[in-house]
Short mmCIF file of C-alpha atoms in Angstrom, two decimals:
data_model
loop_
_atom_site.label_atom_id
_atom_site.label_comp_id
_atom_site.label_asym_id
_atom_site.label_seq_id
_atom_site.Cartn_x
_atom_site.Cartn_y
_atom_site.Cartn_z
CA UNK A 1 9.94 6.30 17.11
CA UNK A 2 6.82 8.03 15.85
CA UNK A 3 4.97 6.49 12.66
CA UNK A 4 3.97 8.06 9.63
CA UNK A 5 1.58 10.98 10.36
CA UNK A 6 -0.61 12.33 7.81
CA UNK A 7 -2.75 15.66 8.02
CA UNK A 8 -5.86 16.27 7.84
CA UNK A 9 -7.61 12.74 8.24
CA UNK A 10 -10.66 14.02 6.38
CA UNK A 11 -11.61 16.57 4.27
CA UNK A 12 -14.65 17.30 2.13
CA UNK A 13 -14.27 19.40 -0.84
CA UNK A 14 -16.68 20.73 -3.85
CA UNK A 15 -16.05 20.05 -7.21
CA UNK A 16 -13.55 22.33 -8.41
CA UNK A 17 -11.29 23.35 -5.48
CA UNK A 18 -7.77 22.60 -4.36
CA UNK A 19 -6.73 20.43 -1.68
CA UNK A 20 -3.45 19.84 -0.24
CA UNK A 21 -2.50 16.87 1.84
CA UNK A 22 0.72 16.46 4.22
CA UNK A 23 2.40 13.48 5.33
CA UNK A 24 5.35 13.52 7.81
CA UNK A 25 7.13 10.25 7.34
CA UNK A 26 9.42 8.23 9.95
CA UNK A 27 12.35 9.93 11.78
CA UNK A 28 15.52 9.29 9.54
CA UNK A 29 13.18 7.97 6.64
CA UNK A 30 14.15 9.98 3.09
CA UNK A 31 11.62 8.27 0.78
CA UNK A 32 8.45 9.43 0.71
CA UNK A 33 5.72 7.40 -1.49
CA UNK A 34 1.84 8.85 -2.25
CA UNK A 35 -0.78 5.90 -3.27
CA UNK A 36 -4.43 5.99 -3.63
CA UNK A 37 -7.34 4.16 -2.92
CA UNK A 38 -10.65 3.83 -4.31
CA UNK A 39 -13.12 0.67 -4.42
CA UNK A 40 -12.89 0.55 -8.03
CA UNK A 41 -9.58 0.93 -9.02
CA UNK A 42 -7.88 -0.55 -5.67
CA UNK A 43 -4.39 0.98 -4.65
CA UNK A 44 -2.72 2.60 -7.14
CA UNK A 45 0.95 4.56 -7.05
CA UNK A 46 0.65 8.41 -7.34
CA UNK A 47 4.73 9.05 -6.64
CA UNK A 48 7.37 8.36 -4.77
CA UNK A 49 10.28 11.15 -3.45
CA UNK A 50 13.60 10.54 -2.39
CA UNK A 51 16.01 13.76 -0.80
CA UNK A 52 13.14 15.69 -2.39
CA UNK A 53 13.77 14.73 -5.91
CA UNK A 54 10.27 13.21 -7.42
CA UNK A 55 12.06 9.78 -8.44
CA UNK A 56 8.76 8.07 -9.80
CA UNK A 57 5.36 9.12 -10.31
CA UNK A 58 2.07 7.20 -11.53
CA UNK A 59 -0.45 7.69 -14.39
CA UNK A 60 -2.26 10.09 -13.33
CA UNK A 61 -3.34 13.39 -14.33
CA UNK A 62 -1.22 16.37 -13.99
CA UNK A 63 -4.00 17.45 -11.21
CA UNK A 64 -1.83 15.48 -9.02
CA UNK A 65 1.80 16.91 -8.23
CA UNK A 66 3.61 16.81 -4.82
CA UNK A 67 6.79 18.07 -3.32
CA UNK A 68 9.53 17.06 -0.37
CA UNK A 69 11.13 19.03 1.69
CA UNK A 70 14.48 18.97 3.23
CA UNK A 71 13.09 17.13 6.42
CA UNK A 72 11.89 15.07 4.18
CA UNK A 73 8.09 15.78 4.66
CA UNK A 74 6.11 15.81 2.07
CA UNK A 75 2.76 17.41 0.74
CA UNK A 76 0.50 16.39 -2.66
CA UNK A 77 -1.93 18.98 -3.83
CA UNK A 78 -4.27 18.09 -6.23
CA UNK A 79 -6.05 21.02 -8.55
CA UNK A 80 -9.65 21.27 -9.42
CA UNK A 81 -11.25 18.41 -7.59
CA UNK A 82 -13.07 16.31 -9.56
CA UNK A 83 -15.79 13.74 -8.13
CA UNK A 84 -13.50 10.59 -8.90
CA UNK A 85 -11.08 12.17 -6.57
CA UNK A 86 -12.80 11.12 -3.95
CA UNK A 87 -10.76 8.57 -2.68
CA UNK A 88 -8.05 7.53 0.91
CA UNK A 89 -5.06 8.84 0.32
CA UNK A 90 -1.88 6.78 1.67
CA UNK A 91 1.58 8.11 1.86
CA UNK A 92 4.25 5.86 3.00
CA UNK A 93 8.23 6.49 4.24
CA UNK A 94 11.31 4.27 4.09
CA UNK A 95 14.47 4.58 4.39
CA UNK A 96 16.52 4.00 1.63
CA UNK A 97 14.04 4.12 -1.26
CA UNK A 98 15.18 1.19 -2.96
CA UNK A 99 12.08 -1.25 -2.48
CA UNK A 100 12.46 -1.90 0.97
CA UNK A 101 9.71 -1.98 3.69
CA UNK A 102 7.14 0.96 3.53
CA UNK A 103 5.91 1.81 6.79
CA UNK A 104 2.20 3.92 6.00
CA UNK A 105 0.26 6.31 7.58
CA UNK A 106 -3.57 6.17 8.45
CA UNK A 107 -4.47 7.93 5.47
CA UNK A 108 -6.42 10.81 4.46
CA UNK A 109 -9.77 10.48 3.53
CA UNK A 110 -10.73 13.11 0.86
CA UNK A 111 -14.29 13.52 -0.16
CA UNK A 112 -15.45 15.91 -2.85
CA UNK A 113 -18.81 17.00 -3.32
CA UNK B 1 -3.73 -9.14 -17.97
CA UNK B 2 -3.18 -7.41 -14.19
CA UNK B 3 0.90 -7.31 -13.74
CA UNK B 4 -0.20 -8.45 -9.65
CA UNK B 5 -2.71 -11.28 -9.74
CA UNK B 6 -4.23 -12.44 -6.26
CA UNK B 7 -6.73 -15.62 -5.45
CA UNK B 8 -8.84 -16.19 -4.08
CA UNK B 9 -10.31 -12.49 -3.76
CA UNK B 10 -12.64 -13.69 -0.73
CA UNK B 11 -11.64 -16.23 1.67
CA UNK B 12 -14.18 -17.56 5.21
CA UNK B 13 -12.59 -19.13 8.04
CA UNK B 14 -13.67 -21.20 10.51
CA UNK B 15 -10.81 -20.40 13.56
CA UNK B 16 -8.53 -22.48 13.81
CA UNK B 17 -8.31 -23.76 9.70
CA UNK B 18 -4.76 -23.09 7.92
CA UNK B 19 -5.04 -20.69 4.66
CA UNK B 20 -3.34 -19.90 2.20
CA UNK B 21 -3.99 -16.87 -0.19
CA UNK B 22 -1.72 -17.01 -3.59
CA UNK B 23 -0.28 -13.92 -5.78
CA UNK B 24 1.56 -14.42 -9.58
CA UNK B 25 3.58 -11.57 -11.11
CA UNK B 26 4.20 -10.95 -15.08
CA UNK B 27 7.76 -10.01 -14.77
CA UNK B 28 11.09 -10.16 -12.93
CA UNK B 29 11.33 -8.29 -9.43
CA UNK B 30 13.36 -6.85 -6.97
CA UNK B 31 10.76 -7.80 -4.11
CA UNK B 32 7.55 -8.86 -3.26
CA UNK B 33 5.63 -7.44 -0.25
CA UNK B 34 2.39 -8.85 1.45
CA UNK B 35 0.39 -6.06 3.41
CA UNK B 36 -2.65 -6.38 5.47
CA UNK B 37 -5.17 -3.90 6.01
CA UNK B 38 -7.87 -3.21 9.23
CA UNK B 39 -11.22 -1.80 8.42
CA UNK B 40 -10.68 1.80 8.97
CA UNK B 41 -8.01 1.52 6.34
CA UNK B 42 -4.16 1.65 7.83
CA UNK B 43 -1.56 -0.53 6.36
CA UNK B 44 0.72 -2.29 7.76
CA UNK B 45 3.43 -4.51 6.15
CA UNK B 46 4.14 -7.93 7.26
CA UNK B 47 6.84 -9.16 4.71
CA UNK B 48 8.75 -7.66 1.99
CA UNK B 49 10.51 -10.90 0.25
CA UNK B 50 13.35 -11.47 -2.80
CA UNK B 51 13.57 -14.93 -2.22
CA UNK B 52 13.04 -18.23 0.23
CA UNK B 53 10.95 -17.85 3.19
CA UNK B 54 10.06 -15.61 5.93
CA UNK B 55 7.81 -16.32 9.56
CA UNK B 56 6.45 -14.16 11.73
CA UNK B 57 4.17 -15.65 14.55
CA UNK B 58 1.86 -17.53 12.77
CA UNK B 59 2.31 -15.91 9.31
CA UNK B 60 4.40 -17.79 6.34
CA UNK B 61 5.10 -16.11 3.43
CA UNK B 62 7.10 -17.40 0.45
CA UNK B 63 8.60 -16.76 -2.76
CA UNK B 64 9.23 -19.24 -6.09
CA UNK B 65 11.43 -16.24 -8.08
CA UNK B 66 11.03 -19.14 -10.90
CA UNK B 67 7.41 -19.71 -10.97
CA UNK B 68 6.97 -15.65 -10.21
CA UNK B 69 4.75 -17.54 -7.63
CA UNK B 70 4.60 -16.23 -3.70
CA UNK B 71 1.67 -17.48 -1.04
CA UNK B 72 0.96 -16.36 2.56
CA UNK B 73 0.27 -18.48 4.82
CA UNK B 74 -1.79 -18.43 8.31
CA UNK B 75 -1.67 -21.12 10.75
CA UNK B 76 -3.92 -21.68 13.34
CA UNK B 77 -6.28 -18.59 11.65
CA UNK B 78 -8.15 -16.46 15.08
CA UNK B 79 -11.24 -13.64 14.08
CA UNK B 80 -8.15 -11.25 14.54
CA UNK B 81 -6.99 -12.28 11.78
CA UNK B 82 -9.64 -10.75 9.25
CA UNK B 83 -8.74 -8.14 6.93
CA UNK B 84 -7.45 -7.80 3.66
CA UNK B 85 -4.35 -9.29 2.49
CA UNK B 86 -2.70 -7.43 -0.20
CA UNK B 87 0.32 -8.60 -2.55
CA UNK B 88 2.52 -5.55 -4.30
CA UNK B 89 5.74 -5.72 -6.25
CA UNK B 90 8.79 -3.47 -6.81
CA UNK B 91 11.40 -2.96 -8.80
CA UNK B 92 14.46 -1.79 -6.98
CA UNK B 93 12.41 1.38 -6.07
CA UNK B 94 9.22 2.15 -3.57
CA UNK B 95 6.62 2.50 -6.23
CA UNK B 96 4.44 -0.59 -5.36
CA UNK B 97 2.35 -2.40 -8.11
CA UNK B 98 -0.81 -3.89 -5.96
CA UNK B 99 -2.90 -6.64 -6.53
CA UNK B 100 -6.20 -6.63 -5.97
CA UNK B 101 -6.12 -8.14 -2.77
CA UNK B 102 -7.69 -10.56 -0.85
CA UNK B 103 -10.52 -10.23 1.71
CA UNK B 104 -10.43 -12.83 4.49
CA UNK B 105 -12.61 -13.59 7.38
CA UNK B 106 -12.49 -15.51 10.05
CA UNK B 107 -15.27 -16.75 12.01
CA UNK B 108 -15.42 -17.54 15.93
#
């Protein structure tokens, strides 16, 4: 089976723009978690989609949103980039949603200038 | 107070030595998983635990549900071996709760 693919692998953005970020998780997997990862504030959960319902999401600002779809990829957009944004972004797929192993993707790394 | 607490957050090696990297929780879980991540950044998980004991290879990783205690383990520790070692917790759902995680190397 394929792994978790995640597209683009970089970006660099200004200040102020819009990026969206897509992550195609594992054949048969419905969950579909988002995390992010500076030096300063480590790994931190963004949210987490099940059968394309949002069943969890993080403190963060409403910048941040995401979606599933029915094949159970998923994309997060985040709204007028901000410098702090710079960060990897992680998503990760399972397959029942209920805590169990996370398989993750390589990550995109978003820069903003 | 962190709800994921790791030690030590930087760990040398020499190859060959047996470590041990430790991780405390605040409150009752559903599981507790230990990751490890390359340079480069992927993640990959190595055990997701709700009680007892697990082995793989040369990785031990356990779990005192009591003590809200869990350790890793690493036997016979090879310069493959360096990365960072990261504890997270869950709660009957995927959103992971990370520690800070632990940065190990091992040296030839």
């Amino acid at each position: 089976k394929a792994g978790v693919t995640q597209t683009p692998r970089y970006l660099i953005k200004t200040r102020g723009q819009q990026v969206t970020l897509s992550c195609s998780p594992i054949s048969g997997h419905r969950s579909v978690s988002w995390y992010q990862q500076t030096p300063g504030q480590g790994l931190q959960f963004l949210f987490e989609y099940f059968s394309e319902t949002q069943r969890n999401k993080g403190n963060f600002p409403g910048r941040f949103s995401g979606r599933q779809f029915s094949n159970s990829r998923s994309e997060m957009n985040v709204s007028t980039l901000e410098l702090g944004d710079s960060a990897l972004y992680l998503c990760a797929s399972s397959l029942t949603g209920d805590g169990d192993t996370q398989y993750f993707g390589p990550g995109t790394r978003l820069t903003v200038l | 107070k962190n709800e994921v607490e790791q030690s030590p957050q930087n760990l040398t090696a020499q190859e060959g030595e047996f470590i041990t990297i430790n991780c405390s929780y605040s409150v009752g879980i559903s599981a507790l998983h230990w990751l490890q991540q390359h340079p480069g950044g992927g993640i990959v998980s190595l055990f997701m635990l709700s009680s007892g004991k697990k082995k793989h290879g040369r990785l031990i990783a356990t779990i005192n549900i009591q003590e809200k205690h869990s350790s890793l383990h690493i036997t016979a520790s090879h310069p493959r071996d360096s990365a960072v070692y990261i504890c997270a917790v869950s709660y009957n759902t995927d959103k992971l709760i990370f520690g800070t995680g632990t940065r190990l190397q091992v040296f030839p």
